[in-house]
Tab-separated table of C-alpha atoms in Angstrom:
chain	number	residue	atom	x	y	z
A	3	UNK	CA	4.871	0.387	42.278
A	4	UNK	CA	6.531	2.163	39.499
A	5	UNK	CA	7.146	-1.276	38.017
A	6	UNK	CA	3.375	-2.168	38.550
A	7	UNK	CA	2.299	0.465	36.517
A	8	UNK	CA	4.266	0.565	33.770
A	9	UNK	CA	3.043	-3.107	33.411
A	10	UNK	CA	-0.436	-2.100	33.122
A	11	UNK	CA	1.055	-0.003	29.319
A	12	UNK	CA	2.811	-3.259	28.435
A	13	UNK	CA	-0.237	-5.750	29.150
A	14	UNK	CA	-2.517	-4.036	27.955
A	15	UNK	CA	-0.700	-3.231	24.268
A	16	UNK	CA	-3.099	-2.928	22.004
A	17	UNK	CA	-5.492	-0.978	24.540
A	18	UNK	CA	-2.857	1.703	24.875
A	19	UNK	CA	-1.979	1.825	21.431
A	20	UNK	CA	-5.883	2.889	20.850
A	21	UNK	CA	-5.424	5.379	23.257
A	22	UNK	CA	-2.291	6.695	21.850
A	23	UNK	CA	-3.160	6.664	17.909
A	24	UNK	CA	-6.248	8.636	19.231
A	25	UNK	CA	-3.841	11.321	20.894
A	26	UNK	CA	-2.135	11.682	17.726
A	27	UNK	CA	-4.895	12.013	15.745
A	28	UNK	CA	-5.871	14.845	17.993
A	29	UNK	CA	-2.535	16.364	17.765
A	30	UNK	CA	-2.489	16.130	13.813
A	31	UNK	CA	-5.998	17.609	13.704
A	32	UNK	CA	-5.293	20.433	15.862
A	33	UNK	CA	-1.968	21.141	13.538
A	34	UNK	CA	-4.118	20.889	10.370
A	35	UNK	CA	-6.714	23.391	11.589
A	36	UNK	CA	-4.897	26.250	13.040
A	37	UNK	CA	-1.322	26.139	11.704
A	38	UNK	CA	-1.632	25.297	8.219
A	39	UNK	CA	-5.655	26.362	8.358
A	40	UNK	CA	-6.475	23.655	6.537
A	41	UNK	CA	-4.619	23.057	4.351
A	42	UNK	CA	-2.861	20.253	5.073
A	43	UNK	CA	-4.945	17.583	5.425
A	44	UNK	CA	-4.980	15.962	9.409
A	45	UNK	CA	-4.304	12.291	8.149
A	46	UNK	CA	-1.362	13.560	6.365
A	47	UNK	CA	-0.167	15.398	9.543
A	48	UNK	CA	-0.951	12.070	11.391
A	49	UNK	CA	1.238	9.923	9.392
A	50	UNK	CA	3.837	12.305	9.415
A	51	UNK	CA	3.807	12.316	13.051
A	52	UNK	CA	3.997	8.335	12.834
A	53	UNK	CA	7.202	8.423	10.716
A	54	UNK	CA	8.484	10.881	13.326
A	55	UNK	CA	8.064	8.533	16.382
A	56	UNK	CA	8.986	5.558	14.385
A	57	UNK	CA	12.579	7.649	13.971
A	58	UNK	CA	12.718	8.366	17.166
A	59	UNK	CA	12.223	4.894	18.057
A	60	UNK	CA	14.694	3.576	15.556
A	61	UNK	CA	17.482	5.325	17.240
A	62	UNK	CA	16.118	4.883	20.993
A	63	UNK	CA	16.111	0.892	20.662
A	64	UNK	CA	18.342	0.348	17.584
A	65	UNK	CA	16.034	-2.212	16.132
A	66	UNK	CA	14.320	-1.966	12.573
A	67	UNK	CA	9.773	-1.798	14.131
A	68	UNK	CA	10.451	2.062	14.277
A	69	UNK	CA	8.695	2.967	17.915
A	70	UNK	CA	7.310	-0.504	18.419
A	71	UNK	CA	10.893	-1.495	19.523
A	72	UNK	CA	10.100	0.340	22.673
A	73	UNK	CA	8.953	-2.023	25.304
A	74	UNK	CA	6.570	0.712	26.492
A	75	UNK	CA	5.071	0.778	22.772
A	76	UNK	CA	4.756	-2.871	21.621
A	77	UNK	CA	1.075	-2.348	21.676
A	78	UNK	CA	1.611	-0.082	18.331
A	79	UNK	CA	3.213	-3.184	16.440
A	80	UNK	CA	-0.520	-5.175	16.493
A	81	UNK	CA	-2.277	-2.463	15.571
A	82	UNK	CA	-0.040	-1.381	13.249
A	83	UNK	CA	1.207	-4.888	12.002
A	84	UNK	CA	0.610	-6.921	8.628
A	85	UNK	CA	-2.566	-8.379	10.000
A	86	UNK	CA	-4.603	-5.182	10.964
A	87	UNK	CA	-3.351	-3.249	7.787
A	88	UNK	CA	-4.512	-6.225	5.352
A	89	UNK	CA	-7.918	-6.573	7.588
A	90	UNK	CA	-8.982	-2.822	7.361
A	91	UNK	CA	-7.849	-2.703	4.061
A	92	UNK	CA	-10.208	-5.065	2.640
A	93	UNK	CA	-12.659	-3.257	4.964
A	94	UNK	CA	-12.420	-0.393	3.373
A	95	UNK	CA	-13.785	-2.387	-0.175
A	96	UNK	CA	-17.255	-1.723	1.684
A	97	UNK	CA	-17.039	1.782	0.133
A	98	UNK	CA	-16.053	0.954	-3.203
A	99	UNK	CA	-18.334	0.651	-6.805
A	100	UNK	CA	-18.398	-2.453	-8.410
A	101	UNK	CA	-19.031	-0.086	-11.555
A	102	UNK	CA	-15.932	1.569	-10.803
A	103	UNK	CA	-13.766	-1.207	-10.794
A	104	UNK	CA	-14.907	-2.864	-13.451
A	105	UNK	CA	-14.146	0.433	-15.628
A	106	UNK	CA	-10.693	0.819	-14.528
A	107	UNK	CA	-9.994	-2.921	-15.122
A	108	UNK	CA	-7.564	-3.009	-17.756
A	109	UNK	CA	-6.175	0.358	-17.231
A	110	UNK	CA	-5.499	-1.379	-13.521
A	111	UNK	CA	-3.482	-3.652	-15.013
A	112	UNK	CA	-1.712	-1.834	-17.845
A	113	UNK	CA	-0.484	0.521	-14.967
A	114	UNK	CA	0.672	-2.767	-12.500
A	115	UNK	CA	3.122	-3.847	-15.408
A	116	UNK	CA	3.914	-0.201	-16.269
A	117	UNK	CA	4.812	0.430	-12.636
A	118	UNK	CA	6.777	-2.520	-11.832
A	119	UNK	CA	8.901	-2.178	-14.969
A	120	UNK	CA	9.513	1.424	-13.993
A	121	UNK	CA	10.601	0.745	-11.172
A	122	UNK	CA	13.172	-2.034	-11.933
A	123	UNK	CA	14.194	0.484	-14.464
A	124	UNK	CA	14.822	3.752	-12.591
A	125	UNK	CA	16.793	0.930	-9.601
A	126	UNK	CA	18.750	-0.222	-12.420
A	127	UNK	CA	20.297	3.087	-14.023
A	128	UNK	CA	20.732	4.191	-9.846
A	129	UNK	CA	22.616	1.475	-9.712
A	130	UNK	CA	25.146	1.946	-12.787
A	131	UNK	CA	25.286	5.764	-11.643
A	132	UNK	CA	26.842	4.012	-8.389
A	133	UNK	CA	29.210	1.943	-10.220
A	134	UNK	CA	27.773	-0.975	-10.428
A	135	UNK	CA	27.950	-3.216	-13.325
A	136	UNK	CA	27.013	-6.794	-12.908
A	137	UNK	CA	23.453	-8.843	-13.358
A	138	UNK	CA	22.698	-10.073	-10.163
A	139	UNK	CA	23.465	-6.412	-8.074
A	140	UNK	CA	21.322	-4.410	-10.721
A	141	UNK	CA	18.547	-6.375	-10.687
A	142	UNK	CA	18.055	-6.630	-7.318
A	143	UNK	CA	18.347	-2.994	-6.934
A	144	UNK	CA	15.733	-2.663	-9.344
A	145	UNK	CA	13.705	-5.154	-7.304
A	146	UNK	CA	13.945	-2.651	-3.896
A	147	UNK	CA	13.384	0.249	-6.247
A	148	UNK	CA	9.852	-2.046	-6.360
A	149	UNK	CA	9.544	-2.678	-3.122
A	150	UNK	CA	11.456	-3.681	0.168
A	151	UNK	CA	10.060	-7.114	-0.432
A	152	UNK	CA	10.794	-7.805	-3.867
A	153	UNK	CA	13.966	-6.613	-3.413
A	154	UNK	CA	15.178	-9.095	-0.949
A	155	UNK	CA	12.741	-12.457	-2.257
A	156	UNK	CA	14.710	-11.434	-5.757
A	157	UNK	CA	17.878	-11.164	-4.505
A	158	UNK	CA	18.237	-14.298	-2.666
A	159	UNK	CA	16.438	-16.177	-5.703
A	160	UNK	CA	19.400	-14.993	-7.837
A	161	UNK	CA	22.249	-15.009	-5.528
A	162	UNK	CA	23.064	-11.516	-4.436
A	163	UNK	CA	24.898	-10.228	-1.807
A	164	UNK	CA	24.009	-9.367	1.558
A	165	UNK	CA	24.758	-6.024	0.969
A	166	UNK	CA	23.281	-5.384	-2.664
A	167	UNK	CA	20.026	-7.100	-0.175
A	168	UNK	CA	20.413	-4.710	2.308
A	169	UNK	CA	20.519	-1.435	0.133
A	170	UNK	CA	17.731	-3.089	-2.049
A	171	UNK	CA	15.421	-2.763	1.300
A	172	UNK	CA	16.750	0.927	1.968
A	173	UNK	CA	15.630	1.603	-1.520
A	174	UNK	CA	12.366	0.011	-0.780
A	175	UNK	CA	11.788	1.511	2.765
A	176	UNK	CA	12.507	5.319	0.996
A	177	UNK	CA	9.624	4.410	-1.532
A	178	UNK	CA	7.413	3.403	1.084
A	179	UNK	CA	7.839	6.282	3.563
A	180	UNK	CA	8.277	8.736	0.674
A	181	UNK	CA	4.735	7.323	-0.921
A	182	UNK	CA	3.292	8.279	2.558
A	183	UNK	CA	4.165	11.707	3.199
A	184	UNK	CA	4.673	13.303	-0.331
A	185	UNK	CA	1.405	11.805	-1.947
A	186	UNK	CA	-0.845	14.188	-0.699
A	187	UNK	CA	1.187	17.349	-1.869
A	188	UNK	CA	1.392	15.952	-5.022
A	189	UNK	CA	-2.016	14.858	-5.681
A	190	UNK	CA	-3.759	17.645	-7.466
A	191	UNK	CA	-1.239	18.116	-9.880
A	192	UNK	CA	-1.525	14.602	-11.097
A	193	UNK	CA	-4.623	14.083	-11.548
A	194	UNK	CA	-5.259	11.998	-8.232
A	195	UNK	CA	-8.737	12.789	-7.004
A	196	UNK	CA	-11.083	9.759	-8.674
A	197	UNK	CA	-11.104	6.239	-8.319
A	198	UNK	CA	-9.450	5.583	-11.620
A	199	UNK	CA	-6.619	7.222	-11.307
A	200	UNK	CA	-6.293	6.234	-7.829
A	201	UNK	CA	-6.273	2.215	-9.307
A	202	UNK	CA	-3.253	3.830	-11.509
A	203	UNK	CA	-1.474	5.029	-8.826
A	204	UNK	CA	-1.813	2.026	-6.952
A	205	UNK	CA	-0.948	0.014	-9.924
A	206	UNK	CA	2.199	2.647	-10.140
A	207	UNK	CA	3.712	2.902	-7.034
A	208	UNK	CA	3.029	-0.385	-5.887
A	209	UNK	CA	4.349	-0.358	-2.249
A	210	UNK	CA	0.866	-1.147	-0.320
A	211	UNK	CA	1.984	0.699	2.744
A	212	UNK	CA	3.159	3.551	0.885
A	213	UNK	CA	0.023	3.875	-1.207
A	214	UNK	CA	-2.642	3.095	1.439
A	215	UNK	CA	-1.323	5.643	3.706
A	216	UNK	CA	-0.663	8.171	1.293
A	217	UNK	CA	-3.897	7.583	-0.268
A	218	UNK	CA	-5.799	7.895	3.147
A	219	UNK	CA	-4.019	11.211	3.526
A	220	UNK	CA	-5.088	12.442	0.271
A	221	UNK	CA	-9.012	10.889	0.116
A	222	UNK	CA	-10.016	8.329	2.403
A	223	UNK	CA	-12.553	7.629	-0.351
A	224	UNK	CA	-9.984	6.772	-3.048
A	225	UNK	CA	-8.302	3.829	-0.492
A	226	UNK	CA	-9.895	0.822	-1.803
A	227	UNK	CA	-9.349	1.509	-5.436
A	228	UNK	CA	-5.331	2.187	-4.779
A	229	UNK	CA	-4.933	-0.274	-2.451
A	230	UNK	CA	-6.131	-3.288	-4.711
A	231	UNK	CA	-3.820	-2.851	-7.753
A	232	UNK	CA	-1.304	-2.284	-5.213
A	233	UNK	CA	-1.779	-5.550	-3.300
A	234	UNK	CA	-0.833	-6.737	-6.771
A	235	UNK	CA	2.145	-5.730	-6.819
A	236	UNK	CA	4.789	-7.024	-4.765
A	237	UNK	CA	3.594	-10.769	-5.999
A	238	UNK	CA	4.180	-9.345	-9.999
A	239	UNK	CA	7.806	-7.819	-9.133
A	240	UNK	CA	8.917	-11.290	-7.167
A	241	UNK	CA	7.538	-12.776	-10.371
A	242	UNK	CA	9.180	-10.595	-13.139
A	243	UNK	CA	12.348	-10.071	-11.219
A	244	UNK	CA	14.451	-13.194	-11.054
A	245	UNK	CA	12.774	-14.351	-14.112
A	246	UNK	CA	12.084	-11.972	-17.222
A	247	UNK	CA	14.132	-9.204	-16.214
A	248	UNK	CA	17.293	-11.016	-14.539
A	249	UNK	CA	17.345	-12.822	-17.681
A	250	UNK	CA	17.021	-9.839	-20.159
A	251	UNK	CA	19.999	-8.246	-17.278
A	252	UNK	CA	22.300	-11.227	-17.946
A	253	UNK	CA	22.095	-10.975	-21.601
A	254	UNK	CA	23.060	-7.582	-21.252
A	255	UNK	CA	25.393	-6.620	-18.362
A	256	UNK	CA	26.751	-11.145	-17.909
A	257	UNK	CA	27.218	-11.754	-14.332
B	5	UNK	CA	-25.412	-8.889	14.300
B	6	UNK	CA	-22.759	-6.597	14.274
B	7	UNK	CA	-19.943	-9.683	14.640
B	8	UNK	CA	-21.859	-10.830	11.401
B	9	UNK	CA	-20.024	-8.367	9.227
B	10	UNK	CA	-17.016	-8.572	11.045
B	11	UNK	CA	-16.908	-12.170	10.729
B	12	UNK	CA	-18.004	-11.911	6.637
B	13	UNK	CA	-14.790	-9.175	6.704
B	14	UNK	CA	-12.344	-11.766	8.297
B	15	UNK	CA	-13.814	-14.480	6.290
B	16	UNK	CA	-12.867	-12.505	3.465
B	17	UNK	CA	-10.143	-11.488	3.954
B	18	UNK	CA	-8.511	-15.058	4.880
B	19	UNK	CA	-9.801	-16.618	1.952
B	20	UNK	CA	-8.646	-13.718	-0.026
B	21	UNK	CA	-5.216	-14.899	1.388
B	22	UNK	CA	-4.843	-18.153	1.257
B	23	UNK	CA	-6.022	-18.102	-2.574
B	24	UNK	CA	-2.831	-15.193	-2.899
B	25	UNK	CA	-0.730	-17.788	-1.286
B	26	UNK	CA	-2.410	-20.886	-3.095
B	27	UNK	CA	-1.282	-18.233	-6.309
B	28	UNK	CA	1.851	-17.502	-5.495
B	29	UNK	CA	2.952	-20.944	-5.324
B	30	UNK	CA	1.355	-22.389	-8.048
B	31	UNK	CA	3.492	-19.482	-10.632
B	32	UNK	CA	6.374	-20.351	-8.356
B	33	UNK	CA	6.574	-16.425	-6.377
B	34	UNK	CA	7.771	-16.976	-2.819
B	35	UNK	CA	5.304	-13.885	-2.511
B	36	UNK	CA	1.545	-13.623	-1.459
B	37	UNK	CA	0.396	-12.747	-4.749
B	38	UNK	CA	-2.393	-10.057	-4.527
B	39	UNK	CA	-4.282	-11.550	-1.865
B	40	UNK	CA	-6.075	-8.544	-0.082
B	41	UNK	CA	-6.875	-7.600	-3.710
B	42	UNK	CA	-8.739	-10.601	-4.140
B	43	UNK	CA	-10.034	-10.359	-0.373
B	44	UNK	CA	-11.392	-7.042	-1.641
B	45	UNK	CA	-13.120	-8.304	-4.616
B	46	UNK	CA	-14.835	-10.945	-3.035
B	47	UNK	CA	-15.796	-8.654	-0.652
B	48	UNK	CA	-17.569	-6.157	-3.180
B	49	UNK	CA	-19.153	-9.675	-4.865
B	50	UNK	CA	-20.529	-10.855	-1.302
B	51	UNK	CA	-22.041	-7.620	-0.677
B	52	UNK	CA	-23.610	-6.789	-3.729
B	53	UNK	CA	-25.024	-9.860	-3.380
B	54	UNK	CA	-26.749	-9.856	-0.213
B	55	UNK	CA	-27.994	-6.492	-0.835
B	56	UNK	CA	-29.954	-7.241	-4.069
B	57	UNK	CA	-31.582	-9.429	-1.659
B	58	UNK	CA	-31.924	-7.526	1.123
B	59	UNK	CA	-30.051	-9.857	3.489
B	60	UNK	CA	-27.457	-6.828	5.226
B	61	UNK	CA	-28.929	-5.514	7.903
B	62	UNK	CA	-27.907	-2.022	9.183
B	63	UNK	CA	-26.108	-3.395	12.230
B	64	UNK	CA	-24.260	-5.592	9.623
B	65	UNK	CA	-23.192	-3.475	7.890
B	66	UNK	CA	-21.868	-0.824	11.509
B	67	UNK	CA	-19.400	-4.412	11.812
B	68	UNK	CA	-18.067	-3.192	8.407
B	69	UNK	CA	-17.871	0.370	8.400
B	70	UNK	CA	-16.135	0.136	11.536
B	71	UNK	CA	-13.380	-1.448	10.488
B	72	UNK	CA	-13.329	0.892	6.809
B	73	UNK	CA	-13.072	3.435	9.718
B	74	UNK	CA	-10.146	2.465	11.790
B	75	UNK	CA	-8.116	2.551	8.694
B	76	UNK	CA	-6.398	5.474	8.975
B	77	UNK	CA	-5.800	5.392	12.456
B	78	UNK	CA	-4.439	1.757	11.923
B	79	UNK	CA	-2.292	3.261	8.828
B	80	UNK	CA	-0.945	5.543	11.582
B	81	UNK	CA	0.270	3.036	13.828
B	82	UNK	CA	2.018	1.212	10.785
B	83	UNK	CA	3.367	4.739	10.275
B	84	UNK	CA	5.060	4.179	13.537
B	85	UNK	CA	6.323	1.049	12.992
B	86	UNK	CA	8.144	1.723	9.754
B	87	UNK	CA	11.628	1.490	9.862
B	88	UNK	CA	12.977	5.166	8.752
B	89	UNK	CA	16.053	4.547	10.103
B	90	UNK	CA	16.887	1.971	8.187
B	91	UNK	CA	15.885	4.218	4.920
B	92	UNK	CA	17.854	6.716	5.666
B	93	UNK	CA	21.166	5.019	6.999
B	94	UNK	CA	21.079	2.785	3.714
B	95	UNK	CA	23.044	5.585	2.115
B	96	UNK	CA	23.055	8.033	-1.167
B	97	UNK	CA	22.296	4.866	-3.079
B	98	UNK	CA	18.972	3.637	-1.618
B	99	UNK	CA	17.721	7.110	-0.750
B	100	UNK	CA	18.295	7.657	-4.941
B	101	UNK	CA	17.014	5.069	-5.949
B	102	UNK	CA	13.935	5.142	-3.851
B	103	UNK	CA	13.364	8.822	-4.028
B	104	UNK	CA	13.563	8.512	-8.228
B	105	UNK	CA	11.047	5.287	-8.084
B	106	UNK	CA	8.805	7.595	-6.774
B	107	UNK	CA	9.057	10.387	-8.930
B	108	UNK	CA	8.660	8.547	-11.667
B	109	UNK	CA	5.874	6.656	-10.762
B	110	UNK	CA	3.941	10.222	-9.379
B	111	UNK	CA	5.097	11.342	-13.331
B	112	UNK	CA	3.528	7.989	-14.930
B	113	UNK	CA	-0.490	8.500	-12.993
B	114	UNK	CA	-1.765	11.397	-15.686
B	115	UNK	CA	-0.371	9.630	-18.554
B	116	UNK	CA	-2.242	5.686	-18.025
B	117	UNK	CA	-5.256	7.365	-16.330
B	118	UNK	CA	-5.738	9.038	-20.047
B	119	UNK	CA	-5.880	5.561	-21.909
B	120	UNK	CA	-9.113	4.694	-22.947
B	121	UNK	CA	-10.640	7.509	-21.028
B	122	UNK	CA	-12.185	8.910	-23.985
B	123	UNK	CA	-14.314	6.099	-24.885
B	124	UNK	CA	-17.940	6.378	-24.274
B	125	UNK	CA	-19.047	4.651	-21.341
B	126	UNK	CA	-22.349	3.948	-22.707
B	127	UNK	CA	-23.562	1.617	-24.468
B	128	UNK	CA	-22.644	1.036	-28.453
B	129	UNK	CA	-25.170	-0.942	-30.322
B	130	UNK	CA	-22.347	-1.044	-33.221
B	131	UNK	CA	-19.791	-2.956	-30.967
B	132	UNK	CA	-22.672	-6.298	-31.698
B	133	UNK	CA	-21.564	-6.135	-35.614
B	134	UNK	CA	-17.896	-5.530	-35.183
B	135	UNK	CA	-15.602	-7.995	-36.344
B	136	UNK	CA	-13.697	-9.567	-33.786
């Protein structure tokens, strides 16, 4: 019987995950309203919550889909997967002003190549700090300092090692998750409440995860304009890495 | 019909997709390059479109705000899925590295959202005789 009905949670996934994602909402709204009075903004609580139980499920199951690796919770990896991000993502372009866009245009892109540079910068002097020295290592540290998929597409495009890959993915993952939770703390004090510096910040930070939930914490309005530079991204760091940037590494550092 | 802008939102957003992958391989990127982006853009195009003709009707457009809607709870769930262990057991290194990426890039957003802020919006009659 017991069996029986914890079948009914496992069929029915995606049902249960609606059910669940509603509960937490409810949870996060209740802690937004009277324990921080509202100030902290419920989506933020929500996510934080998310981060929480995908912990918990990391070191429940030992497997790397957070809470999803619980057979009780598979449900949780559709709706949170690749293919319902992307889909309400674009949704979420329903809201946005063609005006707007086409204003921040070039500032969208002078950020992407801004933020992707950054990025491979700050991962490369991390990595000297840590001792180490050669080409191949740095730059694909730089590449997870991008995000966690840059860092692994560039590292097996150049030849790095497994472990360099690994820690380039760590590097990545702490972006994402830090984007998530910090952004809407931070936002007034840079500047983060209009569409063009939202396309900035996307075009910044880079990791779509990381953005799009950090942005939804902040403004749900300011989504769209984040999340497209964003999307960007990954494909311009996969692109820069192994190419420009390994080769301006070599030059410097040899292999 | 409200599976009418559903089905204009997954349309979309596949196309959107396959011309990121179509992208990607052409510049040689084993990477979707920026396909939701361009998902997005059509998506604005469409729209504006079929409203200066008067062609979305309201239920329509409930089969896209639905899904605009569900965003955060579906950022939630990815939330959940994340793998925080594995950013936190990849050591001093990764958590540096990652934390300082995203300092720096929380540092950069005043500075670019100030370029070319200052120009006027409007329209400048003079920009016609400029030499280009």
């Amino acid at each position: 019987m017991s069996d029986d009905l914890f079948n009914v949670f496992v069929d029915n996934g995606l049902v249960f995950a609606f059910a669940l994602i509603g509960a937490i909402m409810f949870v996060a709204y209740l802690i937004s309203r009277y324990l921080t009075r509202g100030h902290v903004h419920g989506s933020a609580i929500a996510i934080v919550l998310g981060l929480v139980l995908a912990y918990i499920g990391g070191v429940h199951s030992g497997g790397d889909s957070g809470i999803a690796d619980v057979q009780l919770f598979t449900g949780i990896s559709l709706l949170g997967g690749a293919m319902m991000r992307d889909f309400a993502i674009v949704a979420t372009a329903f809201g946005a002003s063609m005006n707007e866009l086409k204003r921040a245009g070039l500032v969208g892109v002078i950020s992407l190549f801004v933020g992707v540079i950054l990025s491979f910068v700050v991962g490369i002097v991390i990595g000297l700090m840590f001792g180490y020295t050669d080409a191949i290592s740095l730059t694909t540290i730089g590449a997870g300092a991008a995000t966690y998929i840059a860092g692994p597409v560039t590292g097996s495009a150049i030849g790095a090692s497994s472990e360099v890959i690994t820690l380039s993915i760590a590097a990545g993952l702490m972006k994402s998750v830090l984007t998530m939770s910090a952004t809407p703390f931070v936002a007034k004090y840079i500047g983060l409440n209009n569409p063009r510096s939202a396309i900035v910040f996307g075009g910044l930070l880079g990791t779509t995860s990381g953005v799009s939930g950090g942005l939804a914490a902040t403004n749900p309005k300011l989504v769209p304009y984040g999340a497209l530079t964003a999307t960007f991204y990954t494909g311009l760091s996969c692109l820069l890495g192994p190419s420009v940037i390994f080769l301006i590494m070599r030059a410097t550092f040899g292999v | 019909m409200v599976i009418y802008g559903v089905s204009l939102l997954a349309v979309c957003t596949i196309v959107g997709i396959i011309l990121g992958e179509v992208f990607g391989f052409v510049i040689g990127v084993q990477a979707n390059v920026g396909g939701v982006g361009i998902a997005m853009l059509i998506l604005v195009l469409v729209i504006d479109a079929f409203k200066k003709r008067g062609r979305l009707s309201m239920p329509t457009q409930d089969g896209l705000s639905f899904w605009g809607a569900m965003y955060i709870p579906i950022v939630v769930a990815m939330a959940a899925n994340q793998n925080v262990v594995g950013a936190i057991e990849g050591g001093p290194l990764a958590i540096t590295a990652g934390v300082s990426a995203v300092i720096a890039g929380f540092l950069f957003v005043p500075l670019i959202s100030k370029i070319g802020r200052n120009r006027k919006d409007t329209y400048d009659p003079g920009e016609d005789r400029r030499i280009l």
